[in-house]
Amino acid sequence: MTPPSMVLRLLQAIPRAKASGALYWLLTWGRGRLEGGEFLASVQAEKRGNVALVTLNRPRVLNAFDREVIHALTRLAEEFGRDPGVRAVVVTGAGGNFSSGADIAELRGLGGVLEARELTREAHRMMGAIERCPKPFIAAVTGNAVGGGQELCLACDLRVAGEGATFGQVEVNIGSIPSWGGTQRLARTVGVAYAKDLVYTGRLVGAREAFEKGLVSRLVPDDQVLEEAFSLARRIAEQAPLAIEASKASLSRAFDNDLAANLAHDVDLFSALYASEDLQEGLRAFLEKRAPEYRGR
């Protein structure tokens, strides 16, 4: 782990951006707090009053998750939970898309089953940190929210989507499963029958269908997504913080009986699949832009 003093020195060495609308990183580490310093990595964060905005910033790969993104989101969720100045969090994506899910190139390059297993556990820690954070998370979705992108949406408390947004658990199309919690959270959000429809077919669904099925909380024109998400976040932030935290804690327990066991089972399933010829073929075919040839082994 990088020592806090080193992180502070590195951030202080980065000049403050002068461009209009620049994002500024807020880092709270122990008792020390650094405000300012431009943060231009794959995840950007800023505070607007008592609402935090987190932006996935890998637009060239449709904001796909690599380990840097996973670790950054985990840390941010933990930091926001400890920061009394944050009462709600909005998560969005840069470049017109929310997230296309796991970085397929990174997934293909994993060193084997053990590394695939650890990556899945790291993703579980990220989703769990968001769910355990006492502050509500709101996903502001434009463009694609598929695979791990939809799984991130499901870990958030609420989802605001643009009318042109697209959702889907597409993992079956590369011979895999929604191993980052999608099987469990999707079924608990929209019901088992509809979850099976999406998971078994890997099909994409439009925002209207997602809204009608309860996957999306609010549906607005694409150019109003962030505005609506912030309006919702500010409404929540106006409420009694302890009441909101208690409400989230109570609601989070509604389906918690076997969640940990089910997620652990997903790790086992994905680890076994990663060793299969079919998943490796699916990854190769995706990168080579061709149809996969599955052999059932």
mmCIF file of C-alpha atoms in Angstrom:
data_model
loop_
_atom_site.group_PDB
_atom_site.id
_atom_site.type_symbol
_atom_site.label_atom_id
_atom_site.label_comp_id
_atom_site.label_asym_id
_atom_site.label_seq_id
_atom_site.Cartn_x
_atom_site.Cartn_y
_atom_site.Cartn_z
ATOM 1 C CA MET A 1 0.000 0.000 0.000
ATOM 2 C CA THR A 2 1.328 3.448 -0.861
ATOM 3 C CA PRO A 3 2.085 5.453 2.323
ATOM 4 C CA PRO A 4 -0.334 8.363 2.877
ATOM 5 C CA SER A 5 2.507 10.884 3.011
ATOM 6 C CA MET A 6 3.703 9.792 -0.422
ATOM 7 C CA VAL A 7 0.215 10.064 -1.885
ATOM 8 C CA LEU A 8 -0.150 13.559 -0.464
ATOM 9 C CA ARG A 9 3.191 14.633 -1.930
ATOM 10 C CA LEU A 10 2.290 13.205 -5.338
ATOM 11 C CA LEU A 11 -1.064 14.929 -5.401
ATOM 12 C CA GLN A 12 0.382 18.214 -4.180
ATOM 13 C CA ALA A 13 2.907 18.065 -7.017
ATOM 14 C CA ILE A 14 0.144 18.052 -9.627
ATOM 15 C CA PRO A 15 -0.765 21.619 -10.611
ATOM 16 C CA ARG A 16 -4.365 22.733 -10.151
ATOM 17 C CA ALA A 17 -6.182 22.692 -13.477
ATOM 18 C CA LYS A 18 -7.152 26.078 -14.815
ATOM 19 C CA ALA A 19 -9.612 24.849 -17.415
ATOM 20 C CA SER A 20 -13.264 25.574 -16.805
ATOM 21 C CA GLY A 21 -15.187 22.593 -15.463
ATOM 22 C CA ALA A 22 -12.065 20.668 -14.389
ATOM 23 C CA LEU A 23 -12.566 17.911 -11.827
ATOM 24 C CA TYR A 24 -10.739 18.029 -8.512
ATOM 25 C CA TRP A 25 -9.832 15.042 -6.430
ATOM 26 C CA LEU A 26 -10.848 15.029 -2.782
ATOM 27 C CA LEU A 27 -8.796 12.586 -0.779
ATOM 28 C CA THR A 28 -9.512 11.877 2.866
ATOM 29 C CA TRP A 29 -6.994 9.569 4.453
ATOM 30 C CA GLY A 30 -7.079 9.110 8.216
ATOM 31 C CA ARG A 31 -7.076 12.561 9.731
ATOM 32 C CA GLY A 32 -5.383 14.281 6.826
ATOM 33 C CA ARG A 33 -7.403 15.872 4.056
ATOM 34 C CA LEU A 34 -6.239 17.184 0.734
ATOM 35 C CA GLU A 35 -8.571 19.240 -1.434
ATOM 36 C CA GLY A 36 -7.521 20.253 -4.920
ATOM 37 C CA GLY A 37 -5.023 18.771 -7.323
ATOM 38 C CA GLU A 38 -6.128 17.613 -10.758
ATOM 39 C CA PHE A 39 -6.889 13.905 -10.961
ATOM 40 C CA LEU A 40 -6.721 12.569 -14.502
ATOM 41 C CA ALA A 41 -6.770 8.795 -14.011
ATOM 42 C CA SER A 42 -9.463 6.312 -14.946
ATOM 43 C CA VAL A 43 -11.815 7.404 -12.159
ATOM 44 C CA GLN A 44 -12.510 11.039 -11.318
ATOM 45 C CA ALA A 45 -14.247 12.362 -8.236
ATOM 46 C CA GLU A 46 -15.449 15.716 -6.984
ATOM 47 C CA LYS A 47 -17.817 17.118 -4.394
ATOM 48 C CA ARG A 48 -20.683 19.418 -5.283
ATOM 49 C CA GLY A 49 -21.938 20.562 -1.934
ATOM 50 C CA ASN A 50 -22.827 17.442 0.022
ATOM 51 C CA VAL A 51 -23.188 15.266 -3.086
ATOM 52 C CA ALA A 52 -20.163 13.448 -4.520
ATOM 53 C CA LEU A 53 -19.831 12.826 -8.247
ATOM 54 C CA VAL A 54 -17.795 9.854 -9.463
ATOM 55 C CA THR A 55 -17.032 9.578 -13.176
ATOM 56 C CA LEU A 56 -15.695 6.445 -14.860
ATOM 57 C CA ASN A 57 -13.136 7.921 -17.224
ATOM 58 C CA ARG A 58 -12.030 5.349 -19.805
ATOM 59 C CA PRO A 59 -14.167 6.491 -22.748
ATOM 60 C CA ARG A 60 -11.929 4.891 -25.391
ATOM 61 C CA VAL A 61 -12.888 1.451 -24.045
ATOM 62 C CA LEU A 62 -16.462 2.455 -23.135
ATOM 63 C CA ASN A 63 -15.428 2.851 -19.483
ATOM 64 C CA ALA A 64 -14.547 -0.826 -19.091
ATOM 65 C CA PHE A 65 -13.360 -1.917 -15.658
ATOM 66 C CA ASP A 66 -9.716 -2.739 -15.147
ATOM 67 C CA ARG A 67 -8.132 -3.297 -11.743
ATOM 68 C CA GLU A 68 -7.384 0.406 -11.350
ATOM 69 C CA VAL A 69 -11.078 1.237 -11.698
ATOM 70 C CA ILE A 70 -12.113 -1.544 -9.326
ATOM 71 C CA HIS A 71 -9.659 -0.472 -6.639
ATOM 72 C CA ALA A 72 -10.499 3.227 -7.032
ATOM 73 C CA LEU A 73 -14.248 2.657 -6.679
ATOM 74 C CA THR A 74 -13.681 0.457 -3.637
ATOM 75 C CA ARG A 75 -11.564 3.109 -1.959
ATOM 76 C CA LEU A 76 -13.955 5.914 -2.837
ATOM 77 C CA ALA A 77 -16.957 4.074 -1.399
ATOM 78 C CA GLU A 78 -15.054 3.527 1.831
ATOM 79 C CA GLU A 79 -13.930 7.162 1.974
ATOM 80 C CA PHE A 80 -17.411 8.533 1.300
ATOM 81 C CA GLY A 81 -18.765 6.358 4.082
ATOM 82 C CA ARG A 82 -16.422 8.059 6.541
ATOM 83 C CA ASP A 83 -16.873 11.604 5.204
ATOM 84 C CA PRO A 84 -19.678 13.477 7.014
ATOM 85 C CA GLY A 85 -19.633 16.053 4.218
ATOM 86 C CA VAL A 86 -20.946 13.490 1.726
ATOM 87 C CA ARG A 87 -24.605 12.497 2.007
ATOM 88 C CA ALA A 88 -25.210 10.956 -1.424
ATOM 89 C CA VAL A 89 -23.100 9.798 -4.373
ATOM 90 C CA VAL A 90 -23.788 9.973 -8.116
ATOM 91 C CA VAL A 91 -21.864 7.601 -10.406
ATOM 92 C CA THR A 92 -21.702 8.200 -14.158
ATOM 93 C CA GLY A 93 -19.491 7.512 -17.164
ATOM 94 C CA ALA A 94 -17.509 9.783 -19.470
ATOM 95 C CA GLY A 95 -17.997 9.969 -23.213
ATOM 96 C CA GLY A 96 -21.686 9.137 -23.370
ATOM 97 C CA ASN A 97 -21.518 5.603 -21.950
ATOM 98 C CA PHE A 98 -21.877 4.293 -18.412
ATOM 99 C CA SER A 99 -19.728 1.151 -18.638
ATOM 100 C CA SER A 100 -19.267 -1.837 -20.921
ATOM 101 C CA GLY A 101 -18.212 -4.027 -17.986
ATOM 102 C CA ALA A 102 -14.990 -5.957 -17.528
ATOM 103 C CA ASP A 103 -11.991 -5.046 -19.668
ATOM 104 C CA ILE A 104 -11.926 -8.060 -22.009
ATOM 105 C CA ALA A 105 -8.266 -7.559 -22.921
ATOM 106 C CA GLU A 106 -7.289 -7.625 -19.236
ATOM 107 C CA LEU A 107 -9.565 -10.613 -18.619
ATOM 108 C CA ARG A 108 -7.981 -12.489 -21.499
ATOM 109 C CA GLY A 109 -4.513 -11.756 -20.136
ATOM 110 C CA LEU A 110 -5.073 -13.141 -16.643
ATOM 111 C CA GLY A 111 -2.489 -15.672 -15.512
ATOM 112 C CA GLY A 112 -4.933 -18.496 -14.912
ATOM 113 C CA VAL A 113 -7.753 -19.637 -12.688
ATOM 114 C CA LEU A 114 -6.284 -18.313 -9.437
ATOM 115 C CA GLU A 115 -5.858 -14.813 -10.855
ATOM 116 C CA ALA A 116 -9.359 -14.937 -12.376
ATOM 117 C CA ARG A 117 -10.713 -15.959 -8.987
ATOM 118 C CA GLU A 118 -8.932 -13.072 -7.262
ATOM 119 C CA LEU A 119 -10.183 -10.536 -9.827
ATOM 120 C CA THR A 120 -13.742 -11.693 -9.187
ATOM 121 C CA ARG A 121 -13.243 -11.318 -5.444
ATOM 122 C CA GLU A 122 -11.852 -7.810 -5.954
ATOM 123 C CA ALA A 123 -14.961 -6.919 -7.958
ATOM 124 C CA HIS A 124 -17.116 -8.350 -5.160
ATOM 125 C CA ARG A 125 -15.266 -6.155 -2.666
ATOM 126 C CA MET A 126 -15.996 -3.122 -4.857
ATOM 127 C CA MET A 127 -19.705 -3.894 -5.141
ATOM 128 C CA GLY A 128 -19.858 -4.729 -1.441
ATOM 129 C CA ALA A 129 -18.168 -1.451 -0.491
ATOM 130 C CA ILE A 130 -20.851 0.442 -2.414
ATOM 131 C CA GLU A 131 -23.647 -1.537 -0.779
ATOM 132 C CA ARG A 132 -22.139 -1.198 2.704
ATOM 133 C CA CYS A 133 -21.498 2.532 2.336
ATOM 134 C CA PRO A 134 -24.123 4.274 4.495
ATOM 135 C CA LYS A 135 -24.567 6.956 1.829
ATOM 136 C CA PRO A 136 -26.967 6.167 -1.061
ATOM 137 C CA PHE A 137 -25.384 5.654 -4.493
ATOM 138 C CA ILE A 138 -27.248 6.727 -7.636
ATOM 139 C CA ALA A 139 -26.201 5.433 -11.062
ATOM 140 C CA ALA A 140 -26.670 8.064 -13.801
ATOM 141 C CA VAL A 141 -26.801 6.002 -16.981
ATOM 142 C CA THR A 142 -26.432 7.080 -20.588
ATOM 143 C CA GLY A 143 -25.339 4.815 -23.421
ATOM 144 C CA ASN A 144 -24.356 1.279 -22.498
ATOM 145 C CA ALA A 145 -24.556 -0.283 -19.037
ATOM 146 C CA VAL A 146 -23.829 -3.910 -19.826
ATOM 147 C CA GLY A 147 -22.068 -6.812 -18.139
ATOM 148 C CA GLY A 148 -20.166 -5.478 -15.158
ATOM 149 C CA GLY A 149 -21.576 -2.036 -15.964
ATOM 150 C CA GLN A 150 -25.078 -3.282 -15.240
ATOM 151 C CA GLU A 151 -23.766 -5.110 -12.172
ATOM 152 C CA LEU A 152 -22.399 -1.794 -10.883
ATOM 153 C CA CYS A 153 -25.835 -0.239 -11.471
ATOM 154 C CA LEU A 154 -27.412 -3.051 -9.463
ATOM 155 C CA ALA A 155 -25.039 -2.425 -6.545
ATOM 156 C CA CYS A 156 -26.169 1.215 -6.491
ATOM 157 C CA ASP A 157 -29.305 2.125 -4.549
ATOM 158 C CA LEU A 158 -31.078 3.884 -7.418
ATOM 159 C CA ARG A 159 -30.708 4.104 -11.184
ATOM 160 C CA VAL A 160 -31.550 7.121 -13.362
ATOM 161 C CA ALA A 161 -31.386 6.324 -17.074
ATOM 162 C CA GLY A 162 -31.622 8.229 -20.313
ATOM 163 C CA GLU A 163 -34.189 7.117 -22.871
ATOM 164 C CA GLY A 164 -31.407 5.972 -25.185
ATOM 165 C CA ALA A 165 -29.609 3.854 -22.583
ATOM 166 C CA THR A 166 -29.034 0.132 -23.091
ATOM 167 C CA PHE A 167 -28.776 -2.563 -20.423
ATOM 168 C CA GLY A 168 -27.857 -6.238 -20.457
ATOM 169 C CA GLN A 169 -26.093 -9.135 -18.765
ATOM 170 C CA VAL A 170 -24.158 -10.186 -21.834
ATOM 171 C CA GLU A 171 -21.607 -12.521 -20.259
ATOM 172 C CA VAL A 172 -23.133 -15.664 -21.774
ATOM 173 C CA ASN A 173 -22.103 -14.302 -25.180
ATOM 174 C CA ILE A 174 -18.457 -14.985 -24.287
ATOM 175 C CA GLY A 175 -19.164 -18.226 -22.448
ATOM 176 C CA SER A 176 -19.239 -16.739 -18.953
ATOM 177 C CA ILE A 177 -21.734 -15.712 -16.251
ATOM 178 C CA PRO A 178 -22.446 -12.398 -14.458
ATOM 179 C CA SER A 179 -19.956 -13.340 -11.734
ATOM 180 C CA TRP A 180 -19.692 -9.869 -10.176
ATOM 181 C CA GLY A 181 -23.025 -10.264 -8.432
ATOM 182 C CA GLY A 182 -25.302 -9.916 -11.437
ATOM 183 C CA THR A 183 -27.104 -13.221 -10.997
ATOM 184 C CA GLN A 184 -28.030 -12.451 -7.398
ATOM 185 C CA ARG A 185 -28.707 -8.717 -7.537
ATOM 186 C CA LEU A 186 -30.556 -8.823 -10.849
ATOM 187 C CA ALA A 187 -32.928 -11.533 -9.600
ATOM 188 C CA ARG A 188 -33.512 -9.606 -6.380
ATOM 189 C CA THR A 189 -34.218 -6.408 -8.315
ATOM 190 C CA VAL A 190 -36.454 -7.598 -11.153
ATOM 191 C CA GLY A 191 -37.452 -11.134 -10.155
ATOM 192 C CA VAL A 192 -36.007 -14.514 -11.053
ATOM 193 C CA ALA A 193 -38.027 -15.075 -14.244
ATOM 194 C CA TYR A 194 -36.968 -11.837 -15.963
ATOM 195 C CA ALA A 195 -33.405 -12.246 -14.675
ATOM 196 C CA LYS A 196 -33.258 -15.671 -16.345
ATOM 197 C CA ASP A 197 -34.473 -14.111 -19.597
ATOM 198 C CA LEU A 198 -31.627 -11.587 -19.579
ATOM 199 C CA VAL A 199 -28.887 -13.897 -18.284
ATOM 200 C CA TYR A 200 -29.691 -16.916 -20.472
ATOM 201 C CA THR A 201 -30.032 -14.929 -23.713
ATOM 202 C CA GLY A 202 -27.417 -12.230 -23.166
ATOM 203 C CA ARG A 203 -29.741 -9.865 -24.992
ATOM 204 C CA LEU A 204 -29.686 -6.086 -24.732
ATOM 205 C CA VAL A 205 -32.739 -4.193 -23.508
ATOM 206 C CA GLY A 206 -33.681 -0.571 -23.972
ATOM 207 C CA ALA A 207 -34.205 1.889 -21.157
ATOM 208 C CA ARG A 208 -37.991 1.820 -21.510
ATOM 209 C CA GLU A 209 -38.152 -1.939 -20.972
ATOM 210 C CA ALA A 210 -35.665 -1.678 -18.105
ATOM 211 C CA PHE A 211 -37.836 0.984 -16.489
ATOM 212 C CA GLU A 212 -41.014 -1.047 -16.900
ATOM 213 C CA LYS A 213 -39.350 -4.095 -15.320
ATOM 214 C CA GLY A 214 -38.044 -2.131 -12.324
ATOM 215 C CA LEU A 215 -34.380 -2.227 -13.281
ATOM 216 C CA VAL A 216 -34.410 1.564 -13.723
ATOM 217 C CA SER A 217 -35.787 3.897 -11.041
ATOM 218 C CA ARG A 218 -36.312 7.008 -13.193
ATOM 219 C CA LEU A 219 -36.378 7.489 -16.956
ATOM 220 C CA VAL A 220 -35.610 10.888 -18.516
ATOM 221 C CA PRO A 221 -34.320 12.315 -21.819
ATOM 222 C CA ASP A 222 -30.627 11.580 -22.320
ATOM 223 C CA ASP A 223 -29.564 15.182 -21.840
ATOM 224 C CA GLN A 224 -31.310 15.362 -18.451
ATOM 225 C CA VAL A 225 -29.814 12.268 -16.799
ATOM 226 C CA LEU A 226 -27.148 13.954 -14.695
ATOM 227 C CA GLU A 227 -29.492 16.795 -13.745
ATOM 228 C CA GLU A 228 -32.166 14.329 -12.603
ATOM 229 C CA ALA A 229 -29.631 12.224 -10.712
ATOM 230 C CA PHE A 230 -28.363 15.281 -8.856
ATOM 231 C CA SER A 231 -31.895 16.439 -8.121
ATOM 232 C CA LEU A 232 -32.611 13.052 -6.579
ATOM 233 C CA ALA A 233 -29.304 13.044 -4.694
ATOM 234 C CA ARG A 234 -29.909 16.519 -3.278
ATOM 235 C CA ARG A 235 -33.414 15.524 -2.168
ATOM 236 C CA ILE A 236 -31.890 12.590 -0.292
ATOM 237 C CA ALA A 237 -29.107 14.783 1.095
ATOM 238 C CA GLU A 238 -31.724 17.115 2.566
ATOM 239 C CA GLN A 239 -33.122 14.332 4.742
ATOM 240 C CA ALA A 240 -31.841 13.439 8.206
ATOM 241 C CA PRO A 241 -28.497 11.690 7.603
ATOM 242 C CA LEU A 242 -28.967 9.123 10.364
ATOM 243 C CA ALA A 243 -32.436 8.267 9.079
ATOM 244 C CA ILE A 244 -31.090 7.734 5.564
ATOM 245 C CA GLU A 245 -28.221 5.612 6.866
ATOM 246 C CA ALA A 246 -30.577 3.540 9.018
ATOM 247 C CA SER A 247 -32.997 3.158 6.121
ATOM 248 C CA LYS A 248 -30.257 1.919 3.810
ATOM 249 C CA ALA A 249 -28.971 -0.492 6.441
ATOM 250 C CA SER A 250 -32.454 -1.897 6.999
ATOM 251 C CA LEU A 251 -33.372 -2.152 3.311
ATOM 252 C CA SER A 252 -30.044 -3.808 2.533
ATOM 253 C CA ARG A 253 -30.947 -6.657 4.873
ATOM 254 C CA ALA A 254 -34.195 -7.426 3.060
ATOM 255 C CA PHE A 255 -32.642 -10.151 0.901
ATOM 256 C CA ASP A 256 -29.346 -10.700 2.684
ATOM 257 C CA ASN A 257 -29.956 -14.180 4.088
ATOM 258 C CA ASP A 258 -27.802 -16.083 1.594
ATOM 259 C CA LEU A 259 -26.165 -13.322 -0.459
ATOM 260 C CA ALA A 260 -22.618 -13.969 0.789
ATOM 261 C CA ALA A 261 -22.929 -17.694 0.153
ATOM 262 C CA ASN A 262 -24.419 -17.094 -3.285
ATOM 263 C CA LEU A 263 -21.643 -14.686 -4.237
ATOM 264 C CA ALA A 264 -19.022 -17.174 -3.049
ATOM 265 C CA HIS A 265 -20.682 -19.743 -5.279
ATOM 266 C CA ASP A 266 -20.391 -17.303 -8.200
ATOM 267 C CA VAL A 267 -16.635 -17.128 -7.578
ATOM 268 C CA ASP A 268 -16.436 -20.921 -7.849
ATOM 269 C CA LEU A 269 -18.553 -20.957 -10.996
ATOM 270 C CA PHE A 270 -16.543 -18.246 -12.740
ATOM 271 C CA SER A 271 -13.239 -19.832 -11.734
ATOM 272 C CA ALA A 272 -14.339 -23.123 -13.275
ATOM 273 C CA LEU A 273 -15.568 -21.361 -16.413
ATOM 274 C CA TYR A 274 -12.295 -19.467 -16.803
ATOM 275 C CA ALA A 275 -10.524 -22.804 -17.144
ATOM 276 C CA SER A 276 -12.878 -23.882 -19.939
ATOM 277 C CA GLU A 277 -12.022 -23.789 -23.630
ATOM 278 C CA ASP A 278 -15.323 -22.072 -24.379
ATOM 279 C CA LEU A 279 -14.673 -18.984 -22.237
ATOM 280 C CA GLN A 280 -11.170 -18.603 -23.649
ATOM 281 C CA GLU A 281 -12.641 -18.951 -27.148
ATOM 282 C CA GLY A 282 -15.246 -16.323 -26.305
ATOM 283 C CA LEU A 283 -12.543 -13.904 -25.168
ATOM 284 C CA ARG A 284 -10.428 -14.544 -28.269
ATOM 285 C CA ALA A 285 -13.401 -14.137 -30.582
ATOM 286 C CA PHE A 286 -14.366 -10.841 -28.949
ATOM 287 C CA LEU A 287 -10.877 -9.396 -29.374
ATOM 288 C CA GLU A 288 -10.629 -10.743 -32.940
ATOM 289 C CA LYS A 289 -14.106 -9.392 -33.796
ATOM 290 C CA ARG A 290 -15.495 -12.722 -35.010
ATOM 291 C CA ALA A 291 -18.226 -15.135 -34.006
ATOM 292 C CA PRO A 292 -17.114 -17.618 -31.320
ATOM 293 C CA GLU A 293 -17.047 -21.353 -31.977
ATOM 294 C CA TYR A 294 -18.067 -23.089 -28.752
ATOM 295 C CA ARG A 295 -17.331 -26.783 -28.140
ATOM 296 C CA GLY A 296 -18.949 -27.330 -24.767
ATOM 297 C CA ARG A 297 -15.716 -28.006 -22.941
#
